[in-house]
Amino acid sequence: MSSFSIGDTDFLRDGRPHRVIAGAIHYFRVHPDQWADRIRKARLMGLNTIETYVAWNAHEPRRGEWDSTGWNDLGRFLDLVSAEGMDAIVRPGPYICAEWDNGGLPVWLTGDGRELRSSEPAYLADVSEYLRRVYEIVVPRQIDRGGPVVLVQIENEYGAYGSDKDYLRELIRVTRDAGVTVPLTTVDQPTDQMLDDGSLPELHKTGSFGSRSTERLATLRRHQPTGPLMCSEFWDGWFDWWGGVHHTTDTAAAASDLDDLLAAGASVNIYMFHGGTNFGLTNGANDKGRYLPITTSYDYDAPLDEAGNPTEKFFAFRDVIAKYAPVPEEVPASRSEAPAFRVDLTPAGSWTDAVATGDTADRPRTFDELEHLSALVRYDVALPSGAGGLLLIDEVRDLAWVSVDGTPVGTISRTRHDRALAIPAGAVLSILVEDQGRVNYDHRLGEEKGIVGTVTLDGAALSGWHSTPLDVAEIARTASFGTAEAGPAAWTARFNLDEQSDLFLDTENWSKGYAFVNGFFLGRYWRNGPTRTLYVPAPATRAGANELVVLELEQVLTPEAAFVPALALGVTEE
């Protein structure tokens, strides 16, 4: 068996100096049938290691319902890394950030007011059980047991959040007691405070940055005086949020910074090598004074684009890596354009008008109180004496469509800091609220979703609320459509393919909603941009007949589905 350790100046593989040249692929953002393709392309760029986070809320969305199969088969992913002759770095968090819903933490964990990312006993008990489950997968796949895993990370950029050293010590104890023998690392942004707060002397400190490599390595070296320097998140691009632009980084500048890193003798993990997609409802959000939900595409302007195709950055990075390490002669071929065609959409009926469920309550119940993990809850209340007036809501998380007697009145948006709307007289007020993605960074982790607080009409509190959860995936799966003439409408289409193929669904002529191909939940779309296309991975398609379901929340401008030859990720700042 091989060994992997940390020496005075280098990582040591079987006692010999070794440089880690890694790239990030999140298994939970890539169709499992495409894992091997993405891993192989990483090797062809010259990488020797694959890094991945572990998303707790993907494995255990409800307490006690652990899943490590299919999309969550971390063991199979690591086995594919090994089969390609590569090493692996595992970063199990428990918090991962990653622009992923709730930073990877399950809602059942974060919703009861406990102190997160701390040594609070109840929190630690749940985290310990989670880590033990992950390590059941990781431990037998360590390098000293013939597997690919060479490093395991403790927490994630913890210095940006807290400084509870007892918490970090307990994570180490649980990790070692579970049988993890490979070196343990931490990662923090290269500031004195974050590097001090986010680690312990027995952990190997690494940095996260995307530019000014020489300067930041010097800061890291002050805090990690021995052993190898490593940038374990070399940001080669950036993420997008709805209502923004598509973020890109200059290829030459990124390659130059990578060159500086490698010239300094540092190890690196390129974040991301392949970003993938926030399929379904998995996107996170940022809120630093303004709530900004992350787009479905997690292309990240990475060396492999969202669909797994090599970009200009792939070849620029490959050329840099070739100066410092062997690179295979083989290069991946660019795929041909995807099939381009249009099909008519057929109206299927309404889909948010299910009969109100549950008992009435004095106030609206949050998603968390309902234990609801899908995107929508509809709140209905009788208007006193049929009155209209000024509707005022303490807080909407995150976007609400307001109607009276089925007639749309307007929207209330968290992003716009809206709270009020004038409504006409009528019998029933309905407020459809969308959870657009839970904040994945800083101290808003775990905040409740839905209508939070009191709702008043001309200053008087409204009571007698029905709170009806709507599971968008289940509605699409069962075709649970109604007959209401106003409000959100479902649409369907059928199309034929000669063979399975990646597709790019252009949503330009729709407004806001969710799309499914053959039952596979592609994710959210929104005219707010920047992203125009939804990526349809080839394994989700079929040779022969295929079915598209669109759940539109507002209006379809043109009743057709357009499939285009390539990704359309939106305008950039250039």
XYZ file of C-alpha atoms in Angstrom:
574
model
C 0.000 0.000 0.000
C 1.067 3.583 -0.582
C 1.475 6.293 2.049
C 0.830 10.021 2.077
C 2.145 12.422 4.703
C 3.344 15.956 5.334
C 7.093 16.549 5.493
C 9.158 19.561 6.496
C 8.727 21.215 3.108
C 6.543 18.978 0.931
C 3.736 16.498 0.788
C 5.342 13.063 0.795
C 4.007 10.176 -1.256
C 5.752 6.947 -0.278
C 8.395 9.144 1.365
C 9.158 11.159 -1.788
C 8.231 14.838 -2.384
C 4.888 15.170 -4.137
C 2.947 18.137 -5.465
C -0.847 18.028 -5.411
C -2.348 19.455 -8.614
C -6.049 19.024 -8.052
C -9.359 20.191 -9.439
C -12.814 20.381 -7.908
C -15.739 18.333 -9.202
C -18.812 18.147 -6.968
C -20.384 14.747 -7.556
C -23.777 16.139 -6.508
C -23.709 18.705 -9.350
C -22.989 16.197 -12.129
C -25.158 13.372 -13.447
C -23.669 10.104 -12.080
C -23.439 8.644 -15.569
C -21.121 11.535 -16.482
C -18.761 11.341 -13.481
C -16.199 9.185 -15.288
C -16.090 11.542 -18.286
C -15.414 14.611 -16.127
C -12.761 12.812 -14.041
C -10.964 11.567 -17.141
C -10.861 15.078 -18.612
C -9.313 16.339 -15.382
C -6.463 13.877 -15.837
C -6.045 14.980 -19.451
C -5.548 18.580 -18.281
C -2.653 17.381 -16.156
C -4.359 17.089 -12.776
C -3.366 14.277 -10.449
C -6.109 14.707 -7.841
C -9.876 15.295 -7.679
C -11.387 17.277 -4.810
C -15.022 17.186 -3.740
C -17.200 18.533 -0.998
C -19.804 16.293 0.643
C -23.292 17.842 0.777
C -24.963 16.680 4.000
C -28.416 17.894 2.959
C -28.227 15.839 -0.233
C -27.476 12.678 1.754
C -29.878 13.300 4.644
C -32.595 15.847 3.714
C -34.759 14.519 6.560
C -33.349 13.374 9.871
C -32.500 9.666 9.831
C -33.198 9.209 6.108
C -29.607 8.687 4.954
C -28.954 7.991 1.278
C -25.630 7.132 -0.356
C -26.947 5.702 -3.624
C -27.308 7.108 -7.128
C -26.490 10.807 -7.131
C -25.263 10.452 -3.544
C -22.961 7.496 -4.153
C -19.771 9.128 -2.907
C -18.087 5.733 -2.736
C -18.648 5.088 -6.429
C -17.385 8.576 -7.280
C -14.171 7.970 -5.328
C -13.799 4.557 -6.959
C -13.998 6.210 -10.388
C -11.290 8.663 -9.321
C -9.128 5.686 -8.332
C -9.877 3.869 -11.597
C -8.528 6.885 -13.481
C -5.271 6.602 -11.511
C -5.893 9.806 -9.576
C -5.918 10.788 -5.906
C -8.850 12.341 -4.040
C -9.381 15.067 -1.456
C -12.608 14.872 0.552
C -14.088 17.931 2.233
C -17.075 16.807 4.336
C -17.711 20.106 6.091
C -20.170 19.720 7.770
C -20.587 23.232 6.359
C -19.459 23.557 2.739
C -20.730 26.949 1.474
C -20.288 26.099 -2.254
C -23.218 28.343 -3.276
C -25.283 25.282 -2.320
C -28.623 25.458 -0.517
C -28.076 26.238 3.201
C -24.336 25.709 2.766
C -24.960 21.960 2.713
C -26.512 21.847 6.178
C -29.903 20.075 6.405
C -32.896 22.231 7.283
C -33.815 19.889 10.135
C -30.434 20.675 11.693
C -30.481 24.442 11.320
C -34.090 25.261 12.042
C -34.324 24.891 15.828
C -32.265 27.874 16.937
C -29.202 25.933 18.078
C -25.768 27.532 17.715
C -24.379 26.331 14.415
C -20.742 25.523 13.658
C -19.913 25.419 17.355
C -19.223 23.062 20.240
C -22.861 23.274 21.364
C -23.529 19.659 22.461
C -26.716 18.936 20.491
C -25.197 20.336 17.301
C -22.006 18.360 17.814
C -23.939 15.145 18.402
C -25.671 15.443 15.014
C -22.484 16.499 13.244
C -20.583 13.569 14.750
C -23.169 11.078 13.524
C -23.038 12.625 10.049
C -19.250 12.504 9.900
C -19.194 8.891 11.039
C -21.491 8.012 8.129
C -19.254 9.836 5.659
C -16.126 8.224 7.044
C -17.669 4.771 6.672
C -17.331 5.543 2.953
C -13.997 7.379 3.067
C -11.911 5.298 5.490
C -11.681 2.109 3.391
C -10.785 4.283 0.381
C -7.745 5.953 1.943
C -4.405 5.651 0.198
C -2.948 3.398 2.913
C -5.753 0.923 2.193
C -5.312 0.965 -1.559
C -7.759 3.789 -2.237
C -7.416 7.316 -3.672
C -8.066 9.552 -0.620
C -4.933 11.467 0.444
C -6.328 14.453 2.389
C -9.455 15.191 4.443
C -10.461 18.744 5.324
C -11.830 19.818 8.713
C -14.722 22.333 8.484
C -14.553 24.965 5.723
C -13.283 28.541 5.856
C -14.192 28.501 9.525
C -12.130 31.594 10.288
C -14.676 33.673 8.348
C -17.409 32.500 10.725
C -16.114 31.641 14.193
C -13.196 30.788 16.444
C -14.491 27.950 18.634
C -11.359 25.843 19.037
C -13.205 23.201 21.068
C -15.447 22.676 18.052
C -12.466 22.085 15.773
C -10.852 19.749 18.307
C -14.011 17.660 18.487
C -14.168 17.408 14.686
C -10.596 16.133 14.722
C -11.402 13.608 17.454
C -14.428 12.248 15.594
C -12.433 12.078 12.375
C -9.490 10.212 13.878
C -11.700 7.911 15.968
C -13.541 6.936 12.775
C -10.279 5.667 11.310
C -9.133 8.561 9.129
C -5.331 8.354 9.016
C -4.448 10.690 6.123
C -3.347 14.278 6.888
C -6.039 16.720 7.990
C -6.212 20.258 6.605
C -8.142 23.485 6.986
C -8.749 26.223 4.428
C -9.184 29.935 5.054
C -8.866 33.155 3.152
C -5.326 34.485 3.639
C -5.878 37.099 6.319
C -4.209 36.951 9.708
C -7.503 36.823 11.602
C -9.105 34.103 9.484
C -6.021 31.898 9.464
C -5.691 32.275 13.248
C -9.357 31.635 14.014
C -10.016 28.864 11.502
C -7.451 26.238 12.404
C -5.375 24.504 15.084
C -1.639 23.729 15.292
C -2.251 20.042 14.555
C -4.054 20.872 11.290
C -2.254 21.847 8.086
C -3.385 25.322 7.013
C -4.144 26.052 3.363
C -5.482 29.147 1.611
C -8.350 30.113 -0.660
C -7.820 32.863 -3.241
C -7.833 33.524 -6.960
C -5.233 36.215 -7.579
C -2.091 37.864 -6.138
C -0.707 34.409 -5.525
C 2.783 35.416 -4.372
C 1.468 37.866 -1.774
C -1.113 35.450 -0.432
C 1.287 32.537 -0.225
C 3.551 34.769 1.886
C 0.681 35.456 4.290
C -0.077 31.735 4.450
C 3.566 30.909 5.147
C 3.580 33.163 8.214
C 0.820 31.012 9.683
C 2.042 27.667 8.308
C 5.832 27.932 8.752
C 6.598 24.311 7.817
C 5.320 21.828 5.284
C 3.967 22.452 1.794
C 2.147 25.608 0.807
C -1.225 24.904 -0.778
C -3.986 26.990 -2.276
C -6.818 24.532 -1.808
C -9.350 26.814 -3.493
C -7.767 28.558 -6.460
C -10.772 30.529 -7.711
C -10.526 30.404 -11.486
C -13.953 31.931 -12.087
C -17.009 32.956 -10.103
C -20.659 32.106 -9.574
C -23.723 33.871 -10.968
C -26.881 35.111 -9.262
C -30.279 35.886 -10.705
C -30.479 39.495 -11.867
C -26.708 39.828 -12.305
C -24.266 39.186 -15.128
C -22.457 36.007 -16.133
C -19.124 36.205 -14.351
C -15.933 35.340 -16.195
C -12.254 35.770 -15.464
C -9.583 36.615 -17.994
C -8.010 33.363 -19.143
C -4.505 34.776 -19.466
C -4.661 36.386 -16.020
C -5.952 33.196 -14.401
C -3.252 31.135 -16.113
C -0.601 33.606 -14.978
C -1.757 33.343 -11.356
C -1.711 29.559 -11.606
C 1.812 29.792 -13.008
C 2.871 31.964 -10.049
C 1.479 29.382 -7.645
C 3.253 26.463 -9.253
C 6.501 28.416 -9.739
C 6.530 29.021 -5.979
C 6.452 25.253 -5.437
C 2.917 25.336 -4.042
C 0.270 22.670 -4.401
C -3.122 23.699 -5.749
C -6.754 22.720 -6.018
C -8.483 24.495 -8.906
C -11.941 25.606 -7.806
C -13.707 24.720 -10.019
C -12.309 22.342 -12.632
C -15.917 21.599 -13.586
C -18.723 23.498 -11.914
C -21.749 21.565 -13.136
C -25.344 22.462 -12.388
C -27.592 23.256 -9.436
C -30.217 20.775 -10.601
C -33.632 20.800 -8.970
C -33.857 23.246 -6.075
C -30.297 22.935 -4.815
C -28.973 26.457 -5.420
C -27.959 28.595 -2.491
C -28.052 32.373 -2.053
C -25.975 35.223 -0.693
C -27.239 38.070 1.481
C -24.827 40.814 2.427
C -27.602 43.382 2.732
C -29.405 42.256 -0.421
C -30.705 38.756 -0.992
C -29.263 37.272 -4.218
C -30.216 33.684 -5.138
C -27.708 31.654 -7.161
C -28.551 30.581 -10.707
C -29.217 27.017 -11.799
C -26.036 27.000 -13.857
C -22.847 26.603 -11.828
C -20.630 26.925 -14.890
C -18.175 29.063 -12.853
C -16.234 29.916 -16.049
C -14.277 26.750 -15.275
C -11.884 24.825 -17.569
C -14.745 22.429 -18.337
C -17.981 24.278 -19.030
C -21.338 23.357 -17.506
C -21.845 20.640 -20.123
C -18.374 19.138 -19.652
C -16.724 20.653 -22.719
C -13.130 21.955 -22.577
C -12.802 25.724 -22.801
C -9.957 28.068 -23.688
C -9.078 28.048 -19.986
C -8.663 24.245 -20.077
C -5.892 24.477 -22.648
C -4.254 27.527 -21.039
C -4.108 25.757 -17.672
C -2.862 22.582 -19.350
C 0.025 24.500 -20.878
C 0.937 25.977 -17.479
C 0.770 22.625 -15.706
C 2.984 21.068 -18.400
C 5.827 23.340 -17.241
C 5.829 21.653 -13.823
C 4.419 18.140 -14.218
C 3.830 15.452 -16.854
C 0.698 16.019 -18.926
C -0.887 13.311 -21.111
C -0.465 13.803 -24.837
C -4.133 13.052 -25.414
C -6.541 15.997 -25.352
C -10.332 15.720 -25.070
C -12.228 16.381 -28.234
C -14.766 19.174 -28.220
C -18.264 17.868 -28.677
C -20.295 18.737 -31.707
C -23.192 21.111 -31.317
C -26.286 19.782 -29.593
C -29.463 19.141 -31.594
C -31.354 22.374 -32.291
C -35.120 22.290 -32.805
C -38.412 23.756 -31.629
C -41.598 22.104 -30.455
C -44.968 23.552 -29.543
C -46.022 23.708 -25.914
C -49.472 22.405 -25.045
C -51.343 23.977 -22.132
C -51.941 21.369 -19.408
C -53.844 23.362 -16.802
C -53.286 25.242 -13.580
C -50.934 23.808 -10.957
C -50.853 25.984 -7.820
C -54.566 25.852 -6.968
C -54.645 22.657 -4.898
C -57.307 22.544 -2.205
C -56.090 24.252 0.963
C -54.818 21.748 3.521
C -54.444 21.639 7.272
C -56.103 23.555 10.062
C -56.264 27.327 10.073
C -53.810 29.259 12.234
C -53.509 32.775 13.582
C -50.480 33.397 11.392
C -48.959 31.834 8.282
C -46.788 28.794 8.977
C -43.246 28.798 7.620
C -41.791 26.162 5.310
C -39.791 24.964 8.314
C -42.851 24.530 10.520
C -44.489 22.584 7.702
C -41.297 20.509 7.234
C -41.625 21.371 3.566
C -38.538 20.953 1.364
C -39.937 22.022 -1.995
C -40.144 25.519 -3.488
C -43.648 26.816 -2.796
C -46.251 27.358 -0.089
C -49.626 28.995 -0.785
C -51.144 31.056 2.006
C -54.917 31.729 1.932
C -56.992 33.875 4.273
C -60.522 35.317 4.200
C -60.534 39.086 3.981
C -62.578 40.647 6.825
C -65.841 42.011 5.442
C -64.388 41.657 1.948
C -62.222 44.721 2.548
C -59.211 45.852 0.548
C -56.421 48.153 1.676
C -52.712 48.222 2.356
C -51.246 44.757 2.827
C -48.133 44.787 5.022
C -45.950 41.711 5.681
C -43.199 41.594 8.285
C -40.961 39.630 5.923
C -41.326 37.549 2.768
C -38.697 34.901 2.108
C -38.248 35.092 -0.744
C -40.699 36.057 -3.491
C -44.490 36.302 -3.240
C -47.247 36.488 -5.830
C -50.346 38.136 -4.356
C -53.846 37.570 -5.686
C -57.393 38.313 -4.558
C -60.158 35.912 -5.587
C -57.764 34.386 -8.119
C -56.893 37.682 -9.798
C -53.197 38.610 -9.653
C -52.446 41.862 -7.834
C -48.650 42.074 -7.683
C -45.442 40.680 -6.212
C -43.492 41.253 -3.016
C -39.751 40.571 -3.331
C -37.158 40.076 -0.627
C -34.447 41.107 -3.074
C -36.213 44.454 -3.588
C -36.811 44.808 0.183
C -40.572 44.936 -0.485
C -43.051 44.661 2.373
C -46.288 46.311 1.252
C -48.853 46.145 -1.546
C -52.248 47.762 -2.046
C -54.914 45.119 -2.664
C -58.521 45.454 -3.872
C -61.611 44.333 -1.988
C -62.527 40.673 -2.292
C -63.304 37.491 -0.429
C -60.008 35.546 -0.316
C -56.426 36.753 -0.271
C -53.850 34.263 -1.590
C -50.101 34.678 -1.319
C -47.906 32.191 -3.167
C -44.380 32.258 -1.698
C -41.254 30.785 -3.274
C -38.169 29.715 -1.374
C -35.564 30.802 -3.939
C -32.628 29.132 -2.179
C -31.289 29.264 1.353
C -28.375 31.536 2.176
C -25.130 29.545 2.102
C -22.736 31.937 3.838
C -22.221 33.729 7.149
C -24.809 33.974 9.918
C -28.029 33.708 7.911
C -27.623 29.946 7.664
C -30.800 28.176 8.730
C -33.158 31.126 8.536
C -36.836 30.270 8.092
C -38.603 30.495 4.746
C -42.084 31.613 3.757
C -44.056 34.403 5.387
C -42.191 35.261 8.557
C -44.053 37.255 11.186
C -47.359 39.086 10.998
C -49.505 40.103 8.040
C -51.739 43.144 8.441
C -54.373 44.884 6.332
C -54.636 48.600 7.066
C -52.898 47.943 10.366
C -55.135 45.067 11.543
C -53.608 41.588 11.778
C -55.105 38.978 9.458
C -55.801 35.581 11.039
C -57.330 32.257 10.026
C -54.579 31.280 7.593
C -54.354 28.104 5.555
C -50.744 27.219 4.703
C -50.642 24.729 1.804
C -47.286 23.242 0.751
C -46.820 22.624 -2.984
C -44.241 20.046 -4.059
C -43.272 21.123 -7.556
C -41.503 17.849 -8.433
C -44.484 15.799 -7.303
C -46.904 18.026 -9.224
C -44.858 17.539 -12.395
C -44.490 13.788 -11.809
C -48.176 13.133 -11.234
C -49.472 15.757 -13.689
C -51.619 17.159 -10.883
C -53.054 19.975 -12.930
C -56.252 21.934 -12.344
C -58.711 23.976 -14.363
C -58.285 27.509 -13.039
C -58.184 30.039 -15.865
C -55.966 32.605 -14.125
C -52.625 32.181 -12.409
C -49.663 29.860 -12.975
C -50.040 27.361 -15.830
C -48.392 24.041 -16.690
C -47.255 23.253 -20.219
C -46.096 20.028 -21.853
C -44.368 19.016 -25.063
C -43.104 15.850 -26.704
C -40.047 15.509 -28.931
C -38.065 12.706 -30.533
C -34.315 12.093 -30.534
C -32.293 9.693 -32.640
C -30.084 8.956 -29.623
C -29.392 10.200 -26.140
C -27.873 13.661 -26.334
C -26.980 16.678 -24.254
C -29.536 19.411 -24.894
C -29.761 23.104 -24.099
C -33.282 24.316 -23.377
C -33.675 28.013 -24.195
C -36.019 29.702 -21.710
C -35.903 33.196 -23.232
C -39.600 33.191 -24.123
C -40.772 32.033 -20.702
C -40.884 34.037 -17.466
C -40.189 32.112 -14.267
C -40.653 28.531 -13.198
C -39.335 24.977 -13.271
C -38.662 22.492 -16.078
C -38.484 18.690 -16.266
C -37.387 16.305 -19.029
C -38.598 12.715 -18.682
C -39.202 13.439 -15.016
C -35.652 14.725 -14.463
C -35.772 18.058 -12.602
C -33.566 20.415 -14.614
C -33.986 23.292 -12.178
C -35.277 26.849 -12.092
C -35.439 29.330 -14.967
C -36.071 33.092 -14.786
C -36.112 35.885 -17.332
C -34.301 37.980 -14.729
C -31.156 36.372 -16.150
C -28.349 36.123 -16.773
C -28.736 32.410 -17.627
C -30.933 31.619 -20.634
C -30.400 27.886 -21.070
C -31.122 24.921 -18.864
C -28.631 22.114 -19.359
C -30.213 18.737 -20.123
C -27.626 15.984 -19.490
C -27.654 13.235 -22.102
C -28.454 10.458 -19.579
C -31.746 12.226 -18.811
C -32.843 11.891 -22.444
C -33.995 8.861 -24.451
C -33.644 7.636 -27.993
C -37.183 8.016 -29.323
C -39.956 9.864 -27.486
C -39.176 12.383 -24.736
C -41.454 14.529 -22.602
C -40.990 18.082 -21.345
C -43.030 19.540 -18.477
C -42.877 23.265 -17.708
C -44.392 24.732 -14.559
C -44.665 28.435 -15.311
C -45.348 30.867 -12.459
C -46.074 33.942 -14.571
C -46.469 34.041 -18.358
C -45.213 32.073 -21.326
C -44.490 34.687 -23.974
C -44.378 32.206 -26.854
C -45.917 28.731 -26.408
C -42.969 26.747 -27.688
C -39.844 25.051 -26.387
C -36.617 25.909 -28.181
C -33.543 23.706 -27.932
C -30.362 25.492 -29.018
C -26.897 24.212 -30.032
C -24.911 25.485 -27.038
C -25.018 27.047 -23.601
C -26.305 30.619 -23.319
C -25.146 31.830 -19.909
C -25.867 35.530 -20.371
C -24.130 38.848 -20.768
C -20.782 39.452 -19.079
C -19.240 42.582 -17.620
C -16.866 42.909 -20.581
